CSV table of C-alpha atoms and ligand atoms in Angstrom, one decimal:
chain,number,residue,atom,x,y,z
A,289,MET,CA,163.7,28.6,205.3
A,290,SER,CA,164.7,31.4,202.9
A,291,LEU,CA,163.9,31.5,199.2
A,292,THR,CA,166.6,32.4,196.7
A,293,LEU,CA,165.0,34.6,194.1
A,294,SER,CA,167.8,34.4,191.5
A,295,HIS,CA,165.6,33.9,188.4
A,296,LEU,CA,163.2,36.8,189.0
A,297,PRO,CA,163.7,40.2,187.4
A,298,SER,CA,165.9,42.6,189.4
A,299,LYS,CA,164.2,45.3,191.5
A,300,LYS,CA,163.6,48.5,189.7
A,301,ASP,CA,164.2,51.9,191.2
A,302,ILE,CA,160.9,53.6,190.3
A,303,LYS,CA,160.9,57.4,190.2
A,304,VAL,CA,157.5,58.8,191.1
A,305,VAL,CA,156.6,61.6,188.7
A,306,TYR,CA,155.7,64.9,190.3
A,307,PRO,CA,153.4,66.7,190.3
A,308,ARG,CA,150.8,64.1,190.2
A,309,SER,CA,148.1,64.6,187.6
A,310,PRO,CA,145.2,66.7,189.0
A,311,SER,CA,142.6,64.0,188.6
A,312,THR,CA,144.5,61.7,191.0
A,313,ILE,CA,145.1,64.3,193.7
A,314,ASP,CA,143.5,64.0,197.2
A,315,PRO,CA,144.9,64.7,200.7
A,316,ASN,CA,146.6,61.3,200.8
A,317,ASN,CA,148.0,61.7,197.3
A,318,PRO,CA,149.2,65.3,197.2
A,319,PRO,CA,150.8,66.8,194.1
A,320,TRP,CA,154.2,66.5,195.7
A,321,PRO,CA,155.1,64.5,198.9
A,322,ALA,CA,153.3,66.0,201.9
A,323,PHE,CA,154.9,67.1,205.1
A,324,ARG,CA,153.8,65.0,208.1
A,325,GLY,CA,154.2,65.3,211.8
A,326,TYR,CA,156.2,62.0,212.1
A,327,HIS,CA,159.0,63.4,209.9
A,328,THR,CA,161.3,63.7,212.9
A,329,TYR,CA,163.6,66.5,211.8
A,330,SER,CA,160.9,68.6,210.2
A,331,PHE,CA,159.1,71.8,211.4
A,332,ALA,CA,156.0,69.7,211.1
A,333,TYR,CA,157.3,67.4,213.9
A,334,ALA,CA,158.4,70.4,216.0
A,335,THR,CA,155.0,72.0,215.6
A,336,MET,CA,152.9,68.9,216.3
A,337,GLY,CA,155.1,67.6,219.1
A,338,HIS,CA,156.2,70.8,220.8
A,339,ARG,CA,154.6,74.1,219.6
A,340,LEU,CA,151.0,73.0,219.6
A,341,PRO,CA,151.1,71.5,223.1
A,342,THR,CA,152.8,74.8,224.3
A,343,ILE,CA,150.1,76.9,222.5
A,344,LEU,CA,147.4,74.8,224.1
A,345,GLY,CA,149.0,75.1,227.5
A,346,LYS,CA,149.1,78.9,227.2
A,347,ALA,CA,145.4,78.8,226.1
A,348,ILE,CA,144.5,76.8,229.2
A,349,ASP,CA,146.3,79.4,231.4
A,350,ASP,CA,144.2,82.1,229.7
A,351,VAL,CA,141.0,80.4,230.5
A,352,ILE,CA,142.1,79.9,234.1
A,353,GLU,CA,142.7,83.6,234.4
A,354,THR,CA,139.1,84.2,233.2
A,355,LEU,CA,137.8,81.6,235.5
A,356,ASN,CA,139.5,83.3,238.5
A,357,GLN,CA,137.6,86.5,237.6
A,358,GLU,CA,134.2,84.9,237.3
A,359,SER,CA,131.6,84.9,240.1
A,360,GLU,CA,128.4,83.2,238.8
A,361,GLU,CA,128.3,79.5,239.7
A,362,GLU,CA,126.7,78.3,236.5
A,363,LYS,CA,129.2,80.1,234.4
A,364,VAL,CA,132.1,78.9,236.5
A,365,VAL,CA,131.0,75.3,236.2
A,366,ASP,CA,130.5,75.7,232.5
A,367,LEU,CA,134.0,77.1,232.1
A,368,VAL,CA,135.5,74.4,234.1
A,369,GLN,CA,134.0,71.9,231.6
A,370,CYS,CA,135.6,73.9,228.8
A,371,ILE,CA,139.0,73.5,230.5
A,372,GLU,CA,138.4,69.7,231.0
A,373,ARG,CA,137.8,69.4,227.2
A,374,MET,CA,141.0,71.3,226.5
A,375,ASP,CA,142.9,69.0,228.9
A,376,LYS,CA,141.5,66.0,226.9
A,377,LEU,CA,142.6,67.6,223.7
A,378,LYS,CA,146.1,68.1,225.1
A,379,GLU,CA,146.1,64.5,226.1
A,380,ASP,CA,145.0,63.4,222.6
A,381,LEU,CA,147.7,65.5,221.0
A,382,HIS,CA,150.3,64.1,223.4
A,383,ALA,CA,149.2,60.5,222.7
A,384,HIS,CA,149.0,61.0,218.9
A,385,ALA,CA,145.4,60.0,219.1
A,386,ARG,CA,143.3,59.2,216.1
A,387,LEU,CA,141.3,62.0,214.5
A,388,ARG,CA,137.7,61.6,215.5
A,389,PRO,CA,134.7,63.3,213.8
A,390,ILE,CA,133.9,66.8,214.9
A,391,ILE,CA,130.9,67.0,217.3
A,392,ASP,CA,127.8,68.7,215.8
A,393,ASP,CA,128.1,72.0,217.6
A,394,GLY,CA,126.0,73.9,215.2
A,395,GLU,CA,128.9,75.5,213.4
A,396,ALA,CA,128.5,76.0,209.6
A,397,ASP,CA,131.6,73.8,208.8
A,398,VAL,CA,130.8,70.6,210.7
A,399,ALA,CA,129.7,68.7,207.5
A,400,LEU,CA,132.8,69.9,205.6
A,401,TRP,CA,135.1,68.6,208.4
A,402,ASN,CA,133.4,65.3,208.8
A,403,LYS,CA,133.2,64.6,205.1
A,404,GLU,CA,136.9,65.1,204.8
A,405,ILE,CA,137.7,63.0,207.8
A,406,ALA,CA,135.5,60.1,206.6
A,407,LYS,CA,136.8,60.3,203.0
A,408,TYR,CA,140.5,60.6,203.7
A,409,PHE,CA,141.5,60.3,207.3
A,410,GLN,CA,139.8,57.3,208.8
A,411,GLY,CA,142.2,55.7,211.3
A,412,LYS,CA,144.7,58.5,210.8
A,413,ASP,CA,146.2,60.3,213.8
A,414,PHE,CA,147.7,63.6,214.7
A,415,MET,CA,151.2,62.6,213.5
A,416,ASN,CA,150.6,60.5,210.4
A,417,ALA,CA,147.9,62.7,208.8
A,418,PRO,CA,149.3,65.4,206.6
A,419,TRP,CA,150.6,68.2,208.8
A,420,LEU,CA,148.4,70.8,207.4
A,421,PHE,CA,145.2,68.9,208.1
A,422,ALA,CA,146.3,67.7,211.5
A,423,GLU,CA,147.3,71.2,212.6
A,424,ALA,CA,144.0,72.7,211.3
A,425,TYR,CA,142.1,69.9,213.0
A,426,LYS,CA,143.6,70.8,216.3
A,427,TYR,CA,142.3,74.3,216.1
A,428,ARG,CA,138.8,73.0,215.1
A,429,ARG,CA,138.9,70.7,218.2
A,430,LEU,CA,139.9,73.7,220.3
A,431,ARG,CA,136.9,75.5,219.0
A,432,GLU,CA,134.6,72.6,219.9
A,433,CYS,CA,135.8,72.9,223.6
A,434,PHE,CA,133.8,76.1,223.7
A,435,SER,CA,131.2,75.8,221.0
A,436,VAL,CA,129.3,73.1,222.9
A,437,SER,CA,129.2,75.2,226.1
A,438,LYS,CA,126.3,77.3,227.2
A,439,TYR,CA,127.9,80.5,228.3
A,440,TRP,CA,131.3,80.5,226.6
A,441,HIS,CA,130.4,79.8,223.0
A,442,HIS,CA,132.2,82.8,221.7
A,443,TYR,CA,135.2,82.7,224.0
A,444,ASP,CA,138.5,83.4,222.3
A,445,VAL,CA,141.5,81.9,224.2
A,446,PHE,CA,143.9,84.0,222.1
A,447,PHE,CA,142.2,87.4,222.4
A,448,ARG,CA,144.3,88.7,225.2
A,449,GLN,CA,147.5,87.8,223.4
A,450,LYS,CA,146.3,89.4,220.2
A,451,CYS,CA,145.5,92.7,221.9
A,452,ASP,CA,148.7,92.7,223.9
A,453,THR,CA,150.9,92.4,220.9
A,454,PHE,CA,149.2,95.3,219.2
A,455,ALA,CA,149.5,97.4,222.3
A,456,ARG,CA,153.2,96.7,222.4
A,457,SER,CA,153.7,97.7,218.8
A,458,ASN,CA,153.5,101.5,219.5
A,459,ASP,CA,156.5,102.6,217.6
A,460,ALA,CA,155.5,101.0,214.3
A,461,VAL,CA,151.8,101.9,214.8
A,462,PHE,CA,152.5,105.6,215.2
A,463,GLU,CA,155.2,105.6,212.5
A,464,LEU,CA,152.4,104.7,210.1
A,465,SER,CA,149.5,106.6,211.6
A,466,THR,CA,151.4,109.9,211.6
A,467,ARG,CA,152.4,109.4,208.0
A,468,PHE,CA,149.0,108.4,206.7
A,469,VAL,CA,146.7,110.4,208.8
A,470,GLU,CA,146.1,113.0,206.0
A,471,PRO,CA,144.4,111.6,202.9
A,472,PHE,CA,146.9,111.0,200.1
A,473,LYS,CA,147.5,113.8,197.7
A,474,HIS,CA,150.2,114.7,195.2
A,475,GLN,CA,152.7,117.6,195.7
A,476,GLU,CA,151.6,120.7,193.9
A,477,GLY,CA,152.8,121.2,190.4
A,478,LEU,CA,153.9,117.6,189.6
A,479,ALA,CA,153.8,116.5,186.0
A,480,ASP,CA,151.8,113.3,185.2
A,481,ASP,CA,154.9,111.2,184.8
A,482,ALA,CA,156.2,112.3,188.1
A,483,LYS,CA,152.9,111.7,189.8
A,484,LEU,CA,152.8,108.1,188.5
A,485,GLU,CA,156.4,107.5,189.7
A,486,ALA,CA,155.6,108.9,193.1
A,487,GLU,CA,152.6,106.5,193.3
A,488,ARG,CA,154.7,103.6,192.1
A,489,LEU,CA,157.3,104.2,194.8
A,490,MET,CA,154.7,104.5,197.5
A,491,PHE,CA,153.0,101.4,196.3
A,492,MET,CA,156.3,99.4,196.4
A,493,GLU,CA,157.0,100.6,200.0
A,494,LEU,CA,153.5,99.9,201.2
A,495,THR,CA,153.6,96.5,199.6
A,496,GLN,CA,156.6,95.7,201.7
A,497,ILE,CA,155.0,97.1,204.8
A,498,CYS,CA,152.0,94.9,204.2
A,499,LEU,CA,154.3,91.9,203.5
A,500,TRP,CA,156.6,92.3,206.5
A,501,GLY,CA,153.7,93.0,208.8
A,502,ASN,CA,153.3,89.2,208.5
A,503,SER,CA,156.5,88.6,210.5
A,504,THR,CA,154.6,89.3,213.7
A,505,ASP,CA,152.9,86.0,214.1
A,506,LEU,CA,151.9,85.2,217.6
A,507,SER,CA,152.2,81.4,217.3
A,508,LEU,CA,155.9,82.0,216.7
A,509,LEU,CA,156.6,84.9,219.0
A,510,ILE,CA,156.0,83.0,222.2
A,511,ASN,CA,159.3,83.8,223.7
A,512,MET,CA,160.2,87.1,222.0
A,513,THR,CA,161.2,90.2,223.8
A,514,GLU,CA,159.7,93.6,223.1
A,515,GLU,CA,162.9,94.7,221.5
A,516,GLN,CA,162.9,91.8,219.1
A,517,ILE,CA,159.3,92.4,218.2
A,518,LYS,CA,160.1,96.1,217.5
A,519,SER,CA,163.0,95.2,215.3
A,520,LEU,CA,160.8,92.9,213.3
A,521,GLN,CA,158.2,95.6,212.8
A,522,SER,CA,160.6,98.4,211.9
A,523,THR,CA,159.1,100.3,209.0
A,524,GLY,CA,161.9,102.8,208.4
A,525,GLY,CA,162.8,103.4,204.7
A,526,GLU,CA,166.4,102.1,204.9
A,527,ASN,CA,165.2,98.9,206.5
A,528,LEU,CA,162.8,98.4,203.6
A,529,ALA,CA,165.4,98.8,201.0
A,530,ALA,CA,167.6,96.3,202.7
A,531,THR,CA,164.8,93.8,203.2
A,532,GLU,CA,163.8,93.8,199.5
A,533,LYS,CA,166.8,91.5,198.8
A,534,ASN,CA,165.2,89.0,201.2
A,535,ILE,CA,162.2,88.7,199.0
A,536,LEU,CA,163.4,85.6,197.2
A,537,GLY,CA,160.5,85.4,194.7
A,538,ASN,CA,159.6,88.9,193.9
A,539,HIS,CA,156.7,89.8,191.5
A,540,MET,CA,156.1,93.3,193.0
A,541,ALA,CA,156.8,95.0,189.7
A,542,ARG,CA,154.2,92.9,188.0
A,543,LEU,CA,151.8,93.6,190.8
A,544,TRP,CA,152.2,97.3,190.2
A,545,GLU,CA,151.3,96.8,186.5
A,546,VAL,CA,148.2,94.9,187.6
A,547,VAL,CA,146.9,97.6,190.0
A,548,LYS,CA,147.7,100.4,187.5
A,549,GLU,CA,145.7,98.5,184.9
A,550,MET,CA,142.8,98.3,187.5
A,551,ARG,CA,142.7,102.1,187.8
A,552,ASN,CA,142.5,102.5,184.0
A,553,LYS,CA,139.3,100.6,184.3
A,554,THR,CA,138.0,103.1,186.9
A,555,GLY,CA,139.3,101.2,189.9
A,556,GLY,CA,139.0,97.6,190.7
A,557,ARG,CA,138.0,95.2,193.5
A,558,VAL,CA,140.8,93.8,195.7
A,559,ASP,CA,140.2,91.0,198.1
A,560,PHE,CA,142.5,90.3,201.1
A,561,VAL,CA,142.4,86.8,202.5
A,562,LEU,CA,143.6,87.9,205.9
A,563,ASP,CA,146.1,86.3,208.2
A,564,ASN,CA,147.0,87.8,211.6
A,565,ALA,CA,145.1,90.3,213.8
A,566,GLY,CA,146.7,93.3,215.5
A,567,PHE,CA,149.7,94.8,213.8
A,568,GLU,CA,149.5,92.8,210.6
A,569,LEU,CA,145.9,93.7,210.1
A,570,TYR,CA,146.7,97.3,210.8
A,571,CYS,CA,149.4,97.2,208.0
A,572,ASP,CA,146.9,95.5,205.7
A,573,CYS,CA,144.4,98.3,206.3
A,574,VAL,CA,147.1,101.0,205.7
A,575,TYR,CA,147.7,99.3,202.4
A,576,ALA,CA,144.1,99.0,201.5
A,577,ASP,CA,143.6,102.7,202.5
A,578,PHE,CA,146.2,103.7,199.9
A,579,LEU,CA,144.6,101.5,197.3
A,580,ILE,CA,141.3,103.3,197.8
A,581,GLN,CA,142.7,106.8,198.0
A,582,SER,CA,144.9,106.5,195.0
A,583,GLY,CA,141.9,105.3,193.0
A,584,LEU,CA,143.7,102.0,192.2
A,585,ALA,CA,140.8,100.1,193.9
A,586,LYS,CA,137.3,101.2,194.5
A,587,GLU,CA,136.3,98.3,196.8
A,588,VAL,CA,138.3,96.2,199.2
A,589,ARG,CA,136.9,93.0,200.7
A,590,PHE,CA,138.6,91.5,203.8
A,591,HIS,CA,138.1,87.8,204.5
A,592,GLY,CA,138.5,86.7,208.1
A,593,LYS,CA,137.9,83.6,210.2
A,594,ARG,CA,134.6,82.7,211.9
A,595,TYR,CA,136.4,81.7,215.1
A,596,PRO,CA,139.9,81.7,216.7
A,597,TRP,CA,142.3,80.1,214.4
A,598,PHE,CA,146.1,79.4,214.4
A,599,VAL,CA,146.4,81.7,217.4
A,600,SER,CA,146.5,85.1,215.8
A,601,ASP,CA,144.2,84.9,212.7
A,602,VAL,CA,141.7,87.8,212.4
A,603,THR,CA,138.1,87.2,213.5
A,604,LYS,CA,135.3,89.8,213.3
A,605,LYS,CA,135.9,90.6,217.0
A,606,ASP,CA,139.5,91.4,216.2
A,607,TRP,CA,138.5,93.5,213.3
A,608,ASN,CA,136.1,95.5,215.4
A,609,TRP,CA,138.5,95.7,218.3
A,610,LEU,CA,141.2,97.2,216.1
A,611,LEU,CA,139.0,99.9,214.6
A,612,ASN,CA,137.3,100.8,217.9
A,613,SER,CA,140.5,100.9,219.9
A,614,MET,CA,142.1,103.2,217.3
A,615,VAL,CA,139.1,105.6,217.6
A,616,TYR,CA,138.1,105.3,221.3
A,617,GLY,CA,140.9,103.3,223.0
A,618,HIS,CA,143.6,104.2,225.6
A,619,LEU,CA,146.0,101.5,224.6
A,620,PHE,CA,149.1,103.6,224.3
A,621,ARG,CA,149.7,105.3,227.7
A,622,ASN,CA,152.9,107.0,226.7
A,623,ALA,CA,151.8,108.3,223.3
A,624,SER,CA,151.8,112.1,222.6
A,625,ASP,CA,148.4,113.8,221.9
A,626,GLN,CA,149.5,114.2,218.3
A,627,GLU,CA,150.1,110.4,217.9
A,628,VAL,CA,146.8,109.5,219.6
A,629,GLU,CA,144.9,112.0,217.4
A,630,SER,CA,146.6,110.6,214.2
A,631,LEU,CA,145.4,107.1,215.1
A,632,ARG,CA,141.9,108.2,215.9
A,633,ARG,CA,141.5,110.0,212.6
A,634,LEU,CA,142.9,107.1,210.7
A,635,GLY,CA,140.4,104.8,212.5
A,636,LEU,CA,137.5,107.1,211.8
A,637,ARG,CA,138.4,107.1,208.1
A,638,TRP,CA,138.4,103.3,208.0
A,639,LYS,CA,135.1,103.2,209.7
A,640,GLN,CA,133.7,105.6,207.2
A,641,TYR,CA,134.9,103.2,204.4
A,642,GLU,CA,132.9,100.5,206.0
A,643,GLN,CA,129.8,102.6,206.2
A,644,GLU,CA,130.1,103.6,202.6
A,645,GLY,CA,130.6,99.9,201.5
A,646,LYS,CA,134.1,100.6,200.2
A,647,TRP,CA,135.5,98.2,202.7
A,648,VAL,CA,133.6,95.0,203.4
A,649,TYR,CA,134.4,92.3,206.0
A,650,GLU,CA,133.4,88.7,205.2
A,651,GLN,CA,133.8,85.3,206.9
A,652,HIS,CA,133.1,82.3,204.8
A,653,PRO,CA,133.2,78.9,206.7
A,654,PHE,CA,135.6,77.4,204.2
A,655,TRP,CA,138.5,79.4,205.6
A,656,CYS,CA,138.4,77.5,208.8
A,657,THR,CA,138.6,74.0,207.3
A,658,GLY,CA,141.5,71.6,206.7
A,659,TYR,CA,141.1,71.8,203.0
A,660,THR,CA,143.8,73.3,200.9
A,661,PHE,CA,142.8,75.9,198.3
A,662,TRP,CA,143.3,73.3,195.5
A,663,ASP,CA,139.9,72.2,196.8
A,664,LEU,CA,138.3,75.6,197.0
A,665,HIS,CA,136.7,75.3,193.6
A,666,ASN,CA,135.1,71.9,194.4
A,667,GLU,CA,134.3,72.3,198.1
A,668,ALA,CA,133.3,76.0,198.2
A,669,PRO,CA,132.0,76.7,194.7
A,670,ASP,CA,130.1,79.8,196.0
A,671,LEU,CA,133.3,81.2,197.4
A,672,PHE,CA,135.2,80.5,194.2
A,673,LEU,CA,132.6,82.2,192.1
A,674,HIS,CA,132.7,85.2,194.5
A,675,LEU,CA,136.5,85.5,194.3
A,676,SER,CA,136.4,85.0,190.5
A,677,ARG,CA,134.7,88.5,190.4
A,678,SER,CA,137.6,90.1,192.1
A,679,ASP,CA,140.4,91.9,190.1
A,680,LEU,CA,143.1,90.7,192.6
A,681,VAL,CA,143.0,88.3,195.5
A,682,ILE,CA,145.8,88.9,198.0
A,683,PHE,CA,146.5,85.9,200.3
A,684,LYS,CA,148.4,87.0,203.3
A,685,GLY,CA,150.8,84.9,205.3
A,686,ASP,CA,152.3,81.5,205.7
A,687,LEU,CA,149.3,79.4,206.4
A,688,ASN,CA,147.4,80.7,203.4
A,689,HIS,CA,150.5,80.0,201.3
A,690,ARG,CA,150.7,76.5,202.6
A,691,LYS,CA,147.1,76.1,201.6
A,692,LEU,CA,147.6,77.6,198.2
A,693,THR,CA,150.5,75.2,197.5
A,694,TYR,CA,149.0,72.0,199.0
A,695,ASP,CA,151.7,72.3,201.7
A,696,CYS,CA,154.0,69.8,200.1
A,697,ALA,CA,157.6,69.4,199.1
A,698,ALA,CA,157.6,70.9,195.6
A,699,PRO,CA,161.0,72.0,194.3
A,700,SER,CA,161.7,75.7,195.0
A,701,SER,CA,162.0,76.3,191.2
A,702,THR,CA,158.4,75.3,190.8
A,703,GLU,CA,156.4,78.1,189.2
A,704,PHE,CA,153.8,79.6,191.5
A,705,GLU,CA,151.1,79.0,188.9
A,706,VAL,CA,151.9,75.3,188.8
A,707,ALA,CA,152.2,75.1,192.6
A,708,ILE,CA,148.7,76.5,193.2
A,709,GLY,CA,146.9,74.2,190.8
A,710,PRO,CA,143.3,75.0,190.1
A,711,MET,CA,143.5,78.4,191.8
A,712,ALA,CA,145.5,79.3,188.7
A,713,SER,CA,144.2,76.9,186.1
A,714,ALA,CA,140.5,76.7,186.6
A,715,ALA,CA,138.3,78.7,184.3
A,716,GLY,CA,137.5,82.0,185.9
A,717,ALA,CA,140.4,81.7,188.5
A,718,PRO,CA,141.1,85.2,189.7
A,719,ARG,CA,144.5,86.9,189.8
A,720,VAL,CA,146.1,85.7,192.9
A,721,CYS,CA,149.0,87.2,194.9
A,722,SER,CA,150.6,85.5,197.8
A,723,MET,CA,152.4,87.8,200.3
A,724,ARG,CA,154.2,85.7,202.7
A,725,THR,CA,157.2,85.8,205.0
A,726,ILE,CA,158.6,82.2,204.9
A,727,LYS,CA,157.8,80.5,208.2
A,728,SER,CA,157.5,76.8,207.2
A,729,ASP,CA,158.9,74.2,204.8
A,730,VAL,CA,157.2,74.8,201.5
A,731,VAL,CA,159.1,77.2,199.3
A,732,VAL,CA,158.2,77.7,195.6
A,733,GLY,CA,158.4,80.4,193.0
A,734,LEU,CA,162.1,81.2,193.3
A,735,GLY,CA,162.8,81.1,189.6
A,736,SER,CA,164.8,78.7,187.4
A,737,ASP,CA,167.8,78.8,189.9
A,738,GLY,CA,165.5,78.3,192.8
A,739,ASP,CA,166.6,74.8,193.6
A,740,GLU,CA,170.3,75.8,193.9
A,741,LEU,CA,169.4,78.9,196.0
A,742,SER,CA,167.4,76.8,198.3
A,743,GLU,CA,170.2,74.3,198.7
A,744,ARG,CA,172.7,77.0,199.4
A,745,LEU,CA,170.6,78.6,202.1
A,746,GLU,CA,169.9,75.2,203.6
A,747,LYS,CA,173.7,74.8,204.0
A,748,GLU,CA,174.5,78.4,205.0
A,749,GLU,CA,171.5,79.2,207.2
A,750,PRO,CA,169.8,76.1,208.5
A,751,GLY,CA,166.4,77.2,209.7
A,752,TRP,CA,166.0,79.9,206.9
A,753,LYS,CA,162.6,78.4,206.1
A,754,ILE,CA,161.1,79.1,209.5
A,755,SER,CA,162.9,82.3,210.6
A,756,GLY,CA,160.5,84.8,208.9
A,757,LYS,CA,163.6,86.6,207.6
A,758,TYR,CA,162.9,85.7,204.0
A,759,ALA,CA,159.7,86.3,202.0
A,760,VAL,CA,157.9,85.9,198.7
A,761,VAL,CA,155.5,88.1,196.8
A,762,LEU,CA,154.2,85.9,194.0
A,763,LEU,CA,151.6,86.5,191.4
A,764,SER,CA,149.4,84.2,189.3
A,765,GLU,CA,147.5,85.7,186.4
A,766,GLY,CA,144.7,83.1,186.6
A,767,ARG,CA,142.0,83.0,184.0
A,768,PRO,CA,139.9,86.1,184.9
A,769,GLY,CA,136.9,86.9,182.8
A,770,GLU,CA,136.3,83.2,181.7
A,771,LYS,CA,133.0,81.6,182.7
A,772,VAL,CA,133.4,79.6,185.9
A,773,ARG,CA,132.3,76.0,185.5
A,774,PHE,CA,131.6,73.3,188.0
A,775,ALA,CA,131.5,69.7,186.8
B,999,F6P,O1,150.5,83.6,210.7
B,999,F6P,P1,151.1,82.8,209.5
B,999,F6P,O2,152.0,83.7,208.7
B,999,F6P,O3,150.1,82.1,208.7
B,999,F6P,O4,152.1,81.7,210.1
B,999,F6P,C1,151.6,80.7,210.8
B,999,F6P,C2,152.6,79.8,211.4
B,999,F6P,O5,152.0,78.7,211.9
B,999,F6P,C3,152.2,77.5,211.0
B,999,F6P,O6,151.0,77.1,210.6
B,999,F6P,C4,153.0,76.5,211.8
B,999,F6P,O7,152.3,76.2,212.9
B,999,F6P,C5,153.1,78.0,209.9
B,999,F6P,O8,152.3,78.1,208.7
B,999,F6P,C6,153.6,79.3,210.4
B,999,F6P,O9,154.8,79.0,211.0
């Protein structure tokens, strides 16, 4: 029997108003619609269904290589168990299994993870949980495969790949080391105006080097040839001028004003929330070096991850590896003596900064969670307070950008300040800059014509959001200097 509902009011086409108001936002009710793995034609789907299993498969191959070189029985058996756990994780991913709590493996972030799972993701699986959380969760589960072991607690399944890509970046590495080996100083006899202009130009170019250094992301370079990597890393001047037009949201001029202002106050503190190890980290350090030498900053703090994360993210081991291989390594067999010496001297200078406390490396547990940075204020108040004391916090890369913007489908014309919510609006929020080559769906900060631009690119260049060809450098003024408050 079917009912005829002819006397009821007609159905209304309700439009949801975005962004949702901050008090109603949680991971299941994001400010704009979230990306999820089950959106079949999305990059989220491609990542959850294809990229992550491939990444995991390669990670298992890496462990097998290590296993084949191990001779002690206890260690061999222990490592075999790590592989079994990785196989189980691969199965779970494949079967779209439900997200279970993280085992208490002694890591500092277990409570943060399990609280979030219990509050928002009970019964959710790898595909229907928001993409950002599901993807981060996979890396936490991968960590667990090793953190519960006896001998392989600190094993990094991505370490070999990270080292290899840096070792294959010789052209770009020496291009920079031979230019920056000597401490920065002005040409003789320049007037003050000319000095400032020279610094501005250098700052602009180095900002682009730091930005495009983010193109080299291992999780996306799985099938790239050496030539393709080299062309991505090209740091020649002409190339930089051409690439500036690909920075679709470009606040670099404002950024220069900010750092100039910092110097007027005897040099500020700049924080880098790092992304990838190897070449990108090297570019970040070249940039940070210039900030110190030009007096724009007197202190730089680098924030890395506590364990292997999204394939190529920087850990303390990667940080040490970079500096030590620059100073002592033999990575570049075909390099000239002059090139090797330039790299060694650059590395020595950076180590010196560390000893003098001008450069500080930090690793807060919050960076390896599934929370977005809208939650940084509530879930990591100590970290928020710490960052609020910085003059400028630079977030590198795509993942950090996704976390800043809650990884959801905000229109491209959305102002960056609006898209990052409390990281701009909370009292005491620091100045924030996102330097990101666009490698996933969320794109904001393109200005008032941003929606049209986005639509046009979608038609003309499908895939423009994941190619890494385009970028943004976006700045939020925040509310620096105001007293930080927690409810
Ligand atoms: O190294 P980045 O710039 O954070 O890029 C990470 C990549 O991995 C992703 O998380 C997708 O797996 C995207 O954010 C991006 O494609």
